[in-house]
C-alpha positions as a Python dict, from the first residue, in 0.01 Angstrom:
ca = {
    (1, 'M'): (0, 0, 0),
    (2, 'T'): (180, -249, -198),
    (3, 'P'): (520, -207, -406),
    (4, 'D'): (303, -199, -705),
    (5, 'D'): (122, 165, -552),
    (6, 'I'): (477, 331, -519),
    (7, 'P'): (538, 552, -827),
    (8, 'D'): (836, 464, -1037),
    (9, 'A'): (1052, 741, -983),
    (10, 'G'): (1333, 537, -1106),
    (11, 'T'): (1467, 254, -886),
    (12, 'L'): (1792, 170, -716),
    (13, 'R'): (1965, -171, -821),
    (14, 'P'): (1924, -458, -526),
    (15, 'E'): (2306, -399, -497),
    (16, 'Q'): (2254, 10, -445),
    (17, 'L'): (1964, -71, -203),
    (18, 'G'): (2188, -304, -16),
    (19, 'T'): (2486, -70, 14),
    (20, 'Y'): (2225, 221, 119),
    (21, 'F'): (2086, 32, 386),
    (22, 'A'): (2404, -104, 524),
    (23, 'L'): (2549, 252, 528),
    (24, 'M'): (2235, 388, 701),
    (25, 'E'): (2253, 116, 959),
    (26, 'A'): (2615, 139, 1014),
    (27, 'V'): (2612, 518, 1046),
    (28, 'S'): (2300, 487, 1288),
    (29, 'L'): (2505, 209, 1535),
    (30, 'L'): (2838, 418, 1540),
    (31, 'Q'): (2674, 761, 1570),
    (32, 'R'): (2440, 615, 1893),
    (33, 'A'): (2747, 475, 2030),
    (34, 'V'): (2973, 788, 2012),
    (35, 'E'): (2670, 1010, 2128),
    (36, 'Q'): (2647, 744, 2434),
    (37, 'Q'): (2997, 741, 2529),
    (38, 'L'): (3036, 1135, 2487),
    (39, 'Q'): (2725, 1198, 2704),
    (40, 'T'): (2844, 944, 2989),
    (41, 'E'): (3210, 1034, 2981),
    (42, 'G'): (3191, 1403, 2900),
    (43, 'D'): (2830, 1542, 2955),
    (44, 'L'): (2880, 1637, 2564),
    (45, 'S'): (2672, 1621, 2275),
    (46, 'Y'): (2850, 1511, 1947),
    (47, 'V'): (2839, 1863, 1816),
    (48, 'Q'): (2969, 2016, 2122),
    (49, 'F'): (3259, 1722, 2084),
    (50, 'Q'): (3294, 1834, 1742),
    (51, 'L'): (3347, 2207, 1843),
    (52, 'L'): (3588, 2128, 2111),
    (53, 'A'): (3783, 1883, 1903),
    (54, 'R'): (3826, 2130, 1602),
    (55, 'L'): (3932, 2423, 1845),
    (56, 'A'): (4183, 2120, 2007),
    (57, 'D'): (4331, 2043, 1690),
    (58, 'A'): (4352, 2406, 1564),
    (59, 'G'): (4559, 2480, 1877),
    (60, 'Q'): (4448, 2848, 1852),
    (61, 'P'): (4102, 3039, 1855),
    (62, 'L'): (3876, 3003, 1557),
    (63, 'T'): (3584, 3204, 1420),
    (64, 'M'): (3251, 3066, 1428),
    (65, 'T'): (3275, 3048, 1069),
    (66, 'D'): (3599, 2830, 1066),
    (67, 'L'): (3433, 2598, 1317),
    (68, 'A'): (3117, 2566, 1136),
    (69, 'D'): (3311, 2406, 830),
    (70, 'G'): (3285, 2044, 831),
    (71, 'V'): (2987, 2052, 1112),
    (72, 'V'): (2669, 1982, 941),
    (73, 'Y'): (2430, 2182, 1167),
    (74, 'S'): (2243, 2485, 1114),
    (75, 'R'): (2432, 2823, 1216),
    (76, 'S'): (2163, 2922, 1495),
    (77, 'G'): (2195, 2574, 1630),
    (78, 'L'): (2601, 2599, 1612),
    (79, 'T'): (2541, 2932, 1814),
    (80, 'H'): (2338, 2792, 2046),
    (81, 'Q'): (2544, 2493, 2114),
    (82, 'A'): (2859, 2719, 2168),
    (83, 'G'): (2646, 2947, 2375),
    (84, 'L'): (2627, 2618, 2585),
    (85, 'L'): (3007, 2511, 2587),
    (86, 'A'): (3054, 2874, 2694),
    (87, 'K'): (2826, 2858, 2978),
    (88, 'A'): (2999, 2534, 3117),
    (89, 'G'): (3333, 2732, 3085),
    (90, 'L'): (3504, 2514, 2791),
    (91, 'I'): (3504, 2789, 2566),
    (92, 'T'): (3539, 3160, 2541),
    (93, 'R'): (3381, 3391, 2250),
    (94, 'G'): (3455, 3741, 2191),
    (95, 'P'): (3503, 3973, 1892),
    (96, 'S'): (3806, 3935, 1656),
    (97, 'P'): (4055, 4175, 1650),
    (98, 'Q'): (4081, 4175, 1294),
    (99, 'D'): (3715, 4190, 1214),
    (100, 'Q'): (3455, 4323, 1482),
    (101, 'R'): (3162, 4127, 1278),
    (102, 'A'): (3342, 3772, 1352),
    (103, 'T'): (3337, 3590, 1667),
    (104, 'M'): (3650, 3440, 1783),
    (105, 'V'): (3591, 3131, 1989),
    (106, 'T'): (3908, 2971, 2237),
    (107, 'L'): (3902, 2660, 2394),
    (108, 'T'): (3962, 2707, 2770),
    (109, 'D'): (4195, 2496, 2995),
    (110, 'E'): (3891, 2291, 3117),
    (111, 'G'): (3754, 2269, 2763),
    (112, 'L'): (4088, 2100, 2660),
    (113, 'A'): (4054, 1881, 2971),
    (114, 'R'): (3741, 1753, 2873),
    (115, 'V'): (3850, 1665, 2508),
    (116, 'G'): (4119, 1485, 2665),
    (117, 'R'): (3881, 1286, 2889),
    (118, 'V'): (3647, 1195, 2641),
    (119, 'L'): (3892, 1151, 2342),
    (120, 'P'): (4050, 784, 2458),
    (121, 'G'): (3687, 660, 2455),
    (122, 'H'): (3584, 798, 2152),
    (123, 'I'): (3897, 650, 1987),
    (124, 'D'): (3809, 276, 2147),
    (125, 'I'): (3460, 300, 1991),
    (126, 'T'): (3586, 405, 1662),
    (127, 'R'): (3838, 170, 1664),
    (128, 'R'): (3596, -124, 1783),
    (129, 'L'): (3272, -52, 1568),
    (130, 'L'): (3423, 89, 1231),
    (131, 'F'): (3804, -3, 1183),
    (132, 'A'): (3830, -371, 1368),
    (133, 'P'): (3665, -541, 1047),
    (134, 'L'): (3883, -370, 794),
    (135, 'T'): (4204, -420, 634),
    (136, 'A'): (4447, -91, 580),
    (137, 'D'): (4305, -111, 229),
    (138, 'D'): (3962, -134, 327),
    (139, 'V'): (4015, 200, 503),
    (140, 'D'): (4202, 343, 239),
    (141, 'A'): (3907, 255, -12),
    (142, 'L'): (3624, 351, 238),
    (143, 'G'): (3810, 673, 302),
    (144, 'S'): (3846, 733, -44),
    (145, 'I'): (3498, 671, -155),
    (146, 'M'): (3327, 866, 157),
    (147, 'T'): (3518, 1148, 75),
    (148, 'R'): (3422, 1147, -274),
    (149, 'V'): (3060, 1105, -159),
    (150, 'R'): (3063, 1375, 82),
    (151, 'N'): (3205, 1641, -172),
    (152, 'H'): (2950, 1541, -410),
    (153, 'M'): (2679, 1561, -147),
    (154, 'R'): (2819, 1919, -90),
    (155, 'Q'): (2789, 2043, -441),
    (156, 'Q'): (2407, 1997, -393),
    (157, 'P'): (2236, 2306, -405),
    (158, 'D'): (1999, 2176, -129),
    (159, 'S'): (2304, 2077, 56),
    (160, 'T'): (2262, 2153, 445),
    (161, 'A'): (2633, 2218, 416),
    (162, 'R'): (2596, 2464, 123),
    (163, 'G'): (2881, 2699, 108),
    (164, 'R'): (3125, 2474, 278),
    (165, 'R'): (3277, 2322, -35),
    (166, 'T'): (3603, 2244, 96),
    (167, 'A'): (3702, 1931, 291),
    (168, 'P'): (3796, 2042, 675),
    (169, 'K'): (4124, 1956, 794),
    (170, 'H'): (4053, 1632, 1020),
    (171, 'S'): (4274, 1540, 1352),
    (172, 'R'): (4457, 1216, 1319),
    (173, 'S'): (4420, 1152, 1686),
    (174, 'A'): (4013, 1215, 1631),
    (175, 'A'): (3978, 970, 1366),
    (176, 'P'): (4230, 696, 1397),
    (177, 'S'): (4287, 470, 1087),
    (178, 'E'): (4395, 172, 1224),
}
């Protein structure tokens, strides 16, 4: 197949294509490094870390729905990951006192300790790989652009994060801006 054989469904300008490939490669490199660090230092997947970090940041129990906000993962997959965390003693799950249909998730002391154990390495990787080559103005611009892109993607009818239209609250400790 040659480039002439590909149907023209519209094209990307060279700078758009370059930006797309640079973004995808950067995300892949960062994700691989983060996942390796979390697995090595905490025996955690990235999704499990997201759940524990959101609970730690909240400082109180959250519903599964609250935890799902901002995590791009299927509901059944998220339930499975929460089950693994509960089995490991890192969280507990139980019915909500306000709504018996809702499941409340509570971070255990062991779960909080696990977050404390992996967070320094997570921050180090994020600083070294993502923020080291950027100025403060670059970080502000990148944050603004990526927030706009993320919000646009969430508005799409086929989005895997459909229904989660608002930006989740992120902890400064889990996402350093230096």
